[in-house]
Short mmCIF file of C-alpha atoms in Angstrom, two decimals:
data_model
loop_
_atom_site.label_atom_id
_atom_site.label_comp_id
_atom_site.label_asym_id
_atom_site.label_seq_id
_atom_site.Cartn_x
_atom_site.Cartn_y
_atom_site.Cartn_z
CA ARG N 16 18.05 -6.79 -33.42
CA THR N 17 15.99 -9.94 -32.77
CA VAL N 18 13.02 -8.50 -34.63
CA ALA N 19 15.25 -7.44 -37.53
CA GLU N 20 16.68 -10.93 -37.82
CA PHE N 21 13.66 -13.12 -37.03
CA GLY N 22 10.71 -10.82 -37.72
CA ARG N 23 8.96 -11.00 -34.33
CA ILE N 24 9.13 -11.98 -30.68
CA ASP N 25 6.50 -14.42 -29.48
CA PHE N 26 8.03 -15.81 -26.30
CA VAL N 27 10.58 -14.54 -23.78
CA VAL N 28 12.23 -16.43 -20.93
CA ALA N 29 13.79 -14.47 -18.08
CA GLY N 30 15.99 -16.93 -16.24
CA ALA N 31 18.74 -14.98 -14.49
CA ALA N 32 20.02 -16.27 -11.16
CA GLY N 33 22.75 -15.48 -8.67
CA ASN N 34 23.27 -17.53 -5.55
CA PHE N 35 25.69 -18.42 -2.75
CA LEU N 36 25.37 -19.05 0.97
CA SER N 37 25.27 -15.88 3.03
CA PRO N 38 24.11 -15.15 6.58
CA LEU N 39 22.17 -11.94 7.12
CA ALA N 40 24.66 -10.73 9.74
CA GLY N 41 27.79 -12.41 11.05
CA ALA N 42 28.35 -16.14 11.22
CA LEU N 43 24.90 -17.53 11.90
CA LEU N 44 24.36 -21.20 12.70
CA VAL N 45 20.91 -22.67 12.30
CA PRO N 46 19.94 -25.95 14.05
CA PRO N 47 20.34 -28.29 11.02
CA LEU N 48 23.88 -26.99 10.59
CA LEU N 49 25.01 -27.32 14.20
CA ALA N 50 26.56 -30.76 13.63
CA LEU N 51 28.92 -29.14 11.14
CA ALA N 52 29.46 -26.06 13.31
CA PRO N 53 33.27 -25.67 13.04
CA LEU N 54 33.34 -26.15 9.27
CA VAL N 55 30.22 -24.07 8.64
CA THR N 56 31.49 -21.25 10.86
CA LEU N 57 34.77 -21.15 8.96
CA VAL N 58 33.09 -21.20 5.54
CA LEU N 59 30.50 -18.57 6.47
CA THR N 60 33.13 -16.30 7.98
CA ILE N 61 35.20 -16.50 4.81
CA LEU N 62 32.15 -15.96 2.58
CA SER N 63 30.79 -13.02 4.56
CA ARG N 64 34.14 -11.24 4.59
CA ALA N 65 34.93 -11.94 0.96
CA GLN N 66 31.56 -10.95 -0.45
CA GLY N 67 30.42 -8.06 1.72
CA ARG N 68 26.87 -8.84 2.77
CA ALA N 69 25.15 -5.64 1.61
CA ASN N 70 26.81 -5.65 -1.80
CA ALA N 71 26.16 -9.35 -2.25
CA PHE N 72 22.47 -8.91 -1.34
CA LYS N 73 22.14 -6.01 -3.77
CA THR N 74 23.94 -7.90 -6.54
CA VAL N 75 21.53 -10.84 -6.37
CA LEU N 76 18.55 -8.46 -6.46
CA GLU N 77 20.06 -6.78 -9.52
CA ILE N 78 20.68 -10.08 -11.30
CA ASP N 79 17.36 -11.76 -10.52
CA THR N 80 14.74 -9.05 -10.08
CA LEU N 81 16.16 -6.23 -12.19
CA GLY N 82 17.32 -8.72 -14.83
CA THR N 83 13.72 -9.90 -15.20
CA TYR N 84 12.48 -6.30 -15.29
CA HIS N 85 14.96 -5.29 -18.00
CA THR N 86 14.09 -8.36 -20.07
CA PHE N 87 10.44 -7.38 -19.84
CA LYS N 88 11.12 -3.73 -20.71
CA ALA N 89 13.22 -4.69 -23.73
CA THR N 90 10.54 -6.95 -25.19
CA ILE N 91 7.10 -5.72 -24.08
CA ASP N 92 6.32 -3.68 -27.20
CA GLU N 93 6.89 -6.73 -29.41
CA LEU N 94 5.02 -9.03 -27.02
CA CYS N 95 2.01 -6.69 -27.20
CA LYS N 96 2.12 -6.80 -31.01
CA THR N 97 2.32 -10.60 -31.15
CA LYS N 98 0.19 -11.25 -28.06
CA GLY N 99 3.17 -13.19 -26.78
CA SER N 100 4.31 -14.58 -23.46
CA ILE N 101 6.96 -13.94 -20.85
CA LEU N 102 8.07 -16.75 -18.56
CA ALA N 103 10.21 -15.98 -15.52
CA ILE N 104 12.21 -18.73 -13.85
CA SER N 105 11.90 -18.46 -10.08
CA ALA N 106 12.43 -20.63 -7.01
CA THR N 107 10.61 -21.66 -3.85
CA LEU N 108 13.15 -20.42 -1.29
CA HIS N 109 10.96 -17.50 -0.21
CA TYR N 110 8.06 -19.83 0.60
CA THR N 111 10.08 -21.96 3.01
CA ALA N 112 12.42 -19.43 4.68
CA THR N 113 15.61 -21.22 3.64
CA PRO N 114 18.58 -20.44 5.93
CA LEU N 115 21.46 -18.44 4.42
CA GLN N 116 19.32 -17.57 1.38
CA ALA N 117 17.64 -14.27 2.35
CA HIS N 118 19.12 -12.51 -0.68
CA VAL N 119 17.80 -15.10 -3.14
CA SER N 120 14.48 -15.31 -1.31
CA ALA N 121 13.98 -11.55 -1.59
CA ALA N 122 15.06 -11.49 -5.23
CA LYS N 123 12.80 -14.35 -6.33
CA ALA N 124 9.85 -12.97 -4.36
CA GLY N 125 10.39 -9.77 -6.35
CA VAL N 126 10.41 -11.74 -9.60
CA ASP N 127 7.13 -13.44 -8.67
CA ALA N 128 5.48 -10.13 -7.76
CA LEU N 129 6.77 -8.42 -10.92
CA ILE N 130 5.37 -11.16 -13.16
CA LYS N 131 1.99 -10.97 -11.42
CA VAL N 132 1.85 -7.22 -12.05
CA ILE N 133 2.89 -7.70 -15.70
CA GLY N 134 0.05 -10.20 -16.07
CA VAL N 135 -2.48 -7.79 -14.60
CA GLU N 136 -1.26 -4.76 -16.57
CA TYR N 137 -0.56 -6.43 -19.91
CA GLY N 138 -2.98 -9.37 -19.86
CA PRO N 139 -5.76 -7.18 -21.28
CA ARG N 140 -3.40 -6.44 -24.20
CA GLY N 141 -2.97 -10.15 -24.89
CA VAL N 142 0.37 -10.73 -23.14
CA ARG N 143 0.63 -13.81 -20.92
CA ALA N 144 3.01 -13.67 -17.95
CA ASN N 145 3.87 -16.74 -15.89
CA VAL N 146 6.40 -17.95 -13.35
CA SER N 147 8.03 -21.36 -13.40
CA LEU N 148 9.10 -22.55 -9.97
CA ARG N 149 11.91 -25.02 -9.47
CA LEU N 150 10.82 -27.30 -6.68
CA SER N 151 13.34 -28.66 -4.24
CA PRO N 152 13.97 -32.43 -4.56
CA GLU N 153 12.04 -32.96 -1.30
CA ALA N 154 9.02 -31.00 -2.56
CA ARG N 155 9.12 -32.85 -5.88
CA ARG N 156 9.21 -36.25 -4.13
CA ALA N 157 6.26 -35.21 -1.94
CA GLU N 158 4.37 -34.03 -5.03
CA LEU N 159 5.03 -37.33 -6.84
CA SER N 160 4.08 -39.45 -3.83
CA ALA N 161 0.77 -37.57 -3.55
CA THR N 162 -0.04 -38.16 -7.22
CA PRO N 163 -2.35 -41.16 -7.75
CA CYS N 164 -1.06 -43.84 -10.14
#
């Protein structure tokens, strides 16, 4: 439908995301959260029971990783014709082992790997594939402080 209405596809952004706090198993407390132990335990217990860990993990993988895959599949023929680009929005959680974010870490690592493979397979056909990472505020401050004025 996009091609019928606009004539071509030059650029695609895959930016799906699903997120919430979720321990891998049971109510897990990590050292930075120990000061808030009673509140965190209550919240994590409610979240883990309400969401069902396995289904929640799978849902985030479907939203993030499979969402990016389906966006690619739906547009690759046109991107090959126009020598276009696909940009996937990712995160840095899987680089830092963020507590309570295993599901998002796995999903975004899958997005990063998928985009790399798309670049290798479709780069020779003129398609560019890149990932944009959202840096945490702490990483961004460190990056800015390391930048010479």
